[in-house]
mmCIF file of C-alpha atoms in Angstrom:
data_model
loop_
_atom_site.group_PDB
_atom_site.id
_atom_site.type_symbol
_atom_site.label_atom_id
_atom_site.label_comp_id
_atom_site.label_asym_id
_atom_site.label_seq_id
_atom_site.Cartn_x
_atom_site.Cartn_y
_atom_site.Cartn_z
ATOM 1 C CA ILE M 809 102.350 143.490 187.204
ATOM 2 C CA LEU M 810 100.391 142.553 184.273
ATOM 3 C CA ILE M 811 102.196 144.801 181.947
ATOM 4 C CA LEU M 812 105.589 143.445 183.225
ATOM 5 C CA TYR M 813 104.292 139.966 182.595
ATOM 6 C CA PHE M 814 103.623 140.885 178.809
ATOM 7 C CA PHE M 815 107.123 142.333 178.369
ATOM 8 C CA SER M 816 108.728 139.079 180.023
ATOM 9 C CA CYS M 817 107.114 136.518 177.769
ATOM 10 C CA ILE M 818 110.048 134.718 176.107
ATOM 11 C CA LEU M 819 109.995 131.328 174.175
ATOM 12 C CA LYS M 820 113.026 129.041 174.155
ATOM 13 C CA THR M 821 113.526 127.750 170.600
ATOM 14 C CA SER M 822 114.950 124.210 169.695
ATOM 15 C CA ARG M 823 118.352 125.742 169.090
ATOM 16 C CA GLY M 824 118.446 127.364 172.741
ATOM 17 C CA ARG M 825 118.075 130.719 171.152
ATOM 18 C CA GLU M 826 115.527 133.198 173.006
ATOM 19 C CA THR M 827 113.072 134.591 170.687
ATOM 20 C CA ALA M 828 110.628 137.178 172.109
ATOM 21 C CA MET M 829 107.047 136.552 171.295
ATOM 22 C CA ASN M 830 104.724 139.265 170.644
ATOM 23 C CA THR M 831 102.259 140.027 173.278
ATOM 24 C CA ILE M 832 98.488 140.236 172.368
ATOM 25 C CA GLY M 833 95.724 142.392 173.664
ATOM 26 C CA LEU M 834 92.217 141.053 172.823
ATOM 27 C CA VAL M 835 88.905 142.832 173.295
ATOM 28 C CA TYR M 836 85.564 141.773 171.921
ATOM 29 C CA PHE M 837 81.832 142.405 172.175
ATOM 30 C CA SER M 838 79.339 139.564 171.847
ATOM 31 C CA ASN M 839 75.630 139.628 171.542
ATOM 32 C CA THR M 840 74.717 135.932 171.244
ATOM 33 C CA GLY M 841 77.959 134.375 172.150
ATOM 34 C CA ASN M 842 79.503 133.593 168.732
ATOM 35 C CA THR M 843 82.112 136.237 168.514
ATOM 36 C CA LYS M 844 82.890 135.292 172.322
ATOM 37 C CA ALA M 845 83.341 131.683 171.074
ATOM 38 C CA LEU M 846 85.835 132.808 168.440
ATOM 39 C CA ALA M 847 87.751 134.798 171.052
ATOM 40 C CA GLU M 848 87.918 131.748 173.329
ATOM 41 C CA ALA M 849 89.340 129.668 170.539
ATOM 42 C CA PHE M 850 92.051 132.333 169.947
ATOM 43 C CA ARG M 851 92.712 132.335 173.676
ATOM 44 C CA SER M 852 92.988 128.507 173.704
ATOM 45 C CA ALA M 853 95.639 128.760 170.927
ATOM 46 C CA VAL M 854 97.623 131.475 172.576
ATOM 47 C CA GLU M 855 97.757 129.459 175.833
ATOM 48 C CA ALA M 856 98.763 126.239 174.028
ATOM 49 C CA LYS M 857 101.682 128.197 172.563
ATOM 50 C CA GLY M 858 102.584 129.673 175.972
ATOM 51 C CA GLY M 859 101.852 133.130 174.593
ATOM 52 C CA SER M 860 100.966 136.253 176.525
ATOM 53 C CA LEU M 861 97.457 137.555 176.069
ATOM 54 C CA TYR M 862 95.292 140.268 177.801
ATOM 55 C CA PHE M 863 91.859 139.175 177.321
ATOM 56 C CA SER M 864 88.548 140.925 177.951
ATOM 57 C CA GLU M 865 85.116 141.895 176.944
ATOM 58 C CA ALA M 866 85.275 145.445 175.656
ATOM 59 C CA ALA M 867 82.979 146.709 178.516
ATOM 60 C CA GLY M 868 85.168 147.055 181.559
ATOM 61 C CA MET M 869 88.666 146.491 179.894
ATOM 62 C CA ASP M 870 91.802 147.628 181.272
ATOM 63 C CA LYS M 871 92.719 149.986 178.727
ATOM 64 C CA ALA M 872 96.400 150.246 179.939
ATOM 65 C CA ALA M 873 97.087 146.553 179.887
ATOM 66 C CA PHE M 874 95.373 146.284 176.489
ATOM 67 C CA SER M 875 97.467 149.176 175.102
ATOM 68 C CA ALA M 876 100.589 147.702 176.207
ATOM 69 C CA ALA M 877 100.378 144.729 173.873
ATOM 70 C CA ASP M 878 102.418 144.407 170.498
ATOM 71 C CA VAL M 879 99.306 143.440 168.584
ATOM 72 C CA TRP M 880 95.783 144.378 169.223
ATOM 73 C CA ALA M 881 92.885 141.878 168.232
ATOM 74 C CA PHE M 882 89.289 143.514 168.087
ATOM 75 C CA GLY M 883 86.205 141.126 167.908
ATOM 76 C CA SER M 884 82.860 142.180 166.892
ATOM 77 C CA PRO M 885 79.527 140.673 165.567
ATOM 78 C CA ALA M 886 77.833 142.333 162.565
ATOM 79 C CA SER M 887 75.294 144.630 163.907
ATOM 80 C CA GLY M 888 72.359 146.492 162.340
ATOM 81 C CA THR M 889 72.905 146.322 158.641
ATOM 82 C CA GLU M 890 76.331 144.736 158.622
ATOM 83 C CA GLU M 891 78.141 147.133 160.769
ATOM 84 C CA VAL M 892 80.871 146.758 163.454
ATOM 85 C CA ASN M 893 79.246 147.205 166.974
ATOM 86 C CA ASP M 894 78.758 150.862 167.706
ATOM 87 C CA THR M 895 78.210 150.653 171.595
ATOM 88 C CA GLU M 896 81.481 149.028 172.567
ATOM 89 C CA ILE M 897 84.095 148.426 169.672
ATOM 90 C CA LEU M 898 83.850 151.527 167.615
ATOM 91 C CA PRO M 899 84.054 153.864 170.442
ATOM 92 C CA LEU M 900 87.040 152.072 171.743
ATOM 93 C CA ILE M 901 88.658 152.244 168.301
ATOM 94 C CA GLU M 902 87.815 155.964 168.140
ATOM 95 C CA GLU M 903 89.399 156.446 171.568
ATOM 96 C CA LEU M 904 92.430 154.659 170.398
ATOM 97 C CA LYS M 905 92.697 156.353 166.842
ATOM 98 C CA ASP M 906 95.849 158.318 167.681
ATOM 99 C CA ARG M 907 97.762 155.057 168.405
ATOM 100 C CA LEU M 908 96.518 153.002 165.560
ATOM 101 C CA LYS M 909 99.094 154.243 162.884
ATOM 102 C CA GLY M 910 101.577 151.436 162.240
ATOM 103 C CA LYS M 911 99.976 149.213 165.018
ATOM 104 C CA LYS M 912 99.600 145.551 164.056
ATOM 105 C CA VAL M 913 95.724 144.557 164.543
ATOM 106 C CA PHE M 914 93.735 141.605 164.027
ATOM 107 C CA LEU M 915 90.082 141.681 163.283
ATOM 108 C CA PHE M 916 87.401 138.913 163.849
ATOM 109 C CA GLY M 917 83.738 138.492 164.224
ATOM 110 C CA SER M 918 80.465 136.602 163.507
ATOM 111 C CA TYR M 919 77.417 137.551 161.334
ATOM 112 C CA GLY M 920 73.861 136.199 160.705
ATOM 113 C CA TRP M 921 72.196 137.021 157.535
ATOM 114 C CA GLY M 922 74.385 139.479 155.694
ATOM 115 C CA GLY M 923 77.339 137.454 154.363
ATOM 116 C CA GLY M 924 79.965 139.041 156.667
ATOM 117 C CA ALA M 925 80.517 142.157 154.397
ATOM 118 C CA PHE M 926 80.874 144.254 157.447
ATOM 119 C CA MET M 927 84.460 142.722 157.780
ATOM 120 C CA ASP M 928 85.618 144.082 154.462
ATOM 121 C CA ALA M 929 84.437 147.474 155.587
ATOM 122 C CA TRP M 930 86.101 147.184 159.048
ATOM 123 C CA ARG M 931 89.304 146.238 157.535
ATOM 124 C CA LEU M 932 89.468 149.095 155.054
ATOM 125 C CA ASP M 933 88.473 151.569 157.912
ATOM 126 C CA MET M 934 91.383 150.283 160.086
ATOM 127 C CA GLU M 935 93.805 150.418 157.198
ATOM 128 C CA GLY M 936 92.537 153.884 156.606
ATOM 129 C CA ARG M 937 93.353 154.910 160.103
ATOM 130 C CA GLY M 938 96.845 153.636 159.629
ATOM 131 C CA ALA M 939 96.631 150.123 161.336
ATOM 132 C CA VAL M 940 98.366 147.189 159.868
ATOM 133 C CA ILE M 941 96.331 144.172 159.276
ATOM 134 C CA ALA M 942 98.686 141.442 160.811
ATOM 135 C CA ALA M 943 96.646 138.445 160.080
ATOM 136 C CA GLU M 944 93.719 137.573 157.776
ATOM 137 C CA PRO M 945 90.454 138.607 159.518
ATOM 138 C CA VAL M 946 88.292 135.737 160.405
ATOM 139 C CA THR M 947 84.416 135.614 160.181
ATOM 140 C CA CYS M 948 81.926 132.851 160.814
ATOM 141 C CA LEU M 949 78.184 132.420 160.105
ATOM 142 C CA GLU M 950 76.522 132.227 163.427
ATOM 143 C CA ALA M 951 78.353 129.801 165.743
ATOM 144 C CA PRO M 952 82.001 128.960 164.923
ATOM 145 C CA ASP M 953 82.676 125.742 163.154
ATOM 146 C CA ALA M 954 85.762 123.862 163.005
ATOM 147 C CA GLU M 955 87.101 125.856 159.921
ATOM 148 C CA ALA M 956 86.477 129.088 161.945
ATOM 149 C CA GLU M 957 88.195 127.715 164.997
ATOM 150 C CA ASP M 958 91.285 126.629 162.860
ATOM 151 C CA ALA M 959 91.456 129.948 161.341
ATOM 152 C CA MET M 960 91.399 131.518 164.752
ATOM 153 C CA ARG M 961 94.323 129.190 165.769
ATOM 154 C CA LYS M 962 96.382 130.030 162.710
ATOM 155 C CA ALA M 963 96.076 133.743 163.300
ATOM 156 C CA ALA M 964 96.879 133.391 166.883
ATOM 157 C CA GLU M 965 100.008 131.341 165.907
ATOM 158 C CA ALA M 966 100.996 133.967 163.262
ATOM 159 C CA LEU M 967 100.437 137.013 165.569
ATOM 160 C CA LEU M 968 102.550 135.460 168.331
ATOM 161 C CA GLY M 969 105.633 135.667 165.973
#
C-alpha cells in the first residue's frame, strides 16, 4: 500500500494541469540528534508541499519502500575522523550499490569539530558510484540553525520537482 501511495502522489497546478511529484525515500543515522533534526526539517518541508516521503532511521528501514522512491536522501553525521557513519549508512549504500547508477540522491548531515569535510568525500564517493547529486548537500555544525533548516526546506522543494 505504501508503494502504491508513492506512485499516486499528484499535484494540481494553478492551470489545472496535473504534474507528478517525485517521491522521496529518506533514511538517516543520528548519534546526538542533530542529523535527525535535519531530517525532521526536510520532512516538514515535504509535508508542507503535500509531497510523498518514506522516512526512517537506517536501522529497521523498509528497503522495498525506500527503494521504490524516485529520489533517495541519506543523512549521516561525521563519524570518527570525518567519515560517513560506517555501521548503518555505508553498509546500506553498499547494499544498494548496483542501483545507484543514474539514481537521484541527496546527502545531508551534521559535524562537530572537523569542518564538515566528510560531505565532500561522501559526495565524490556517491558520484563515483554513478549517483546523480540532485540537490546541493546540506551540513551543519552541531544542531541545525535557521540557515541549515532553510537549506533543507529548499532541497526538499527542489527534489519534489
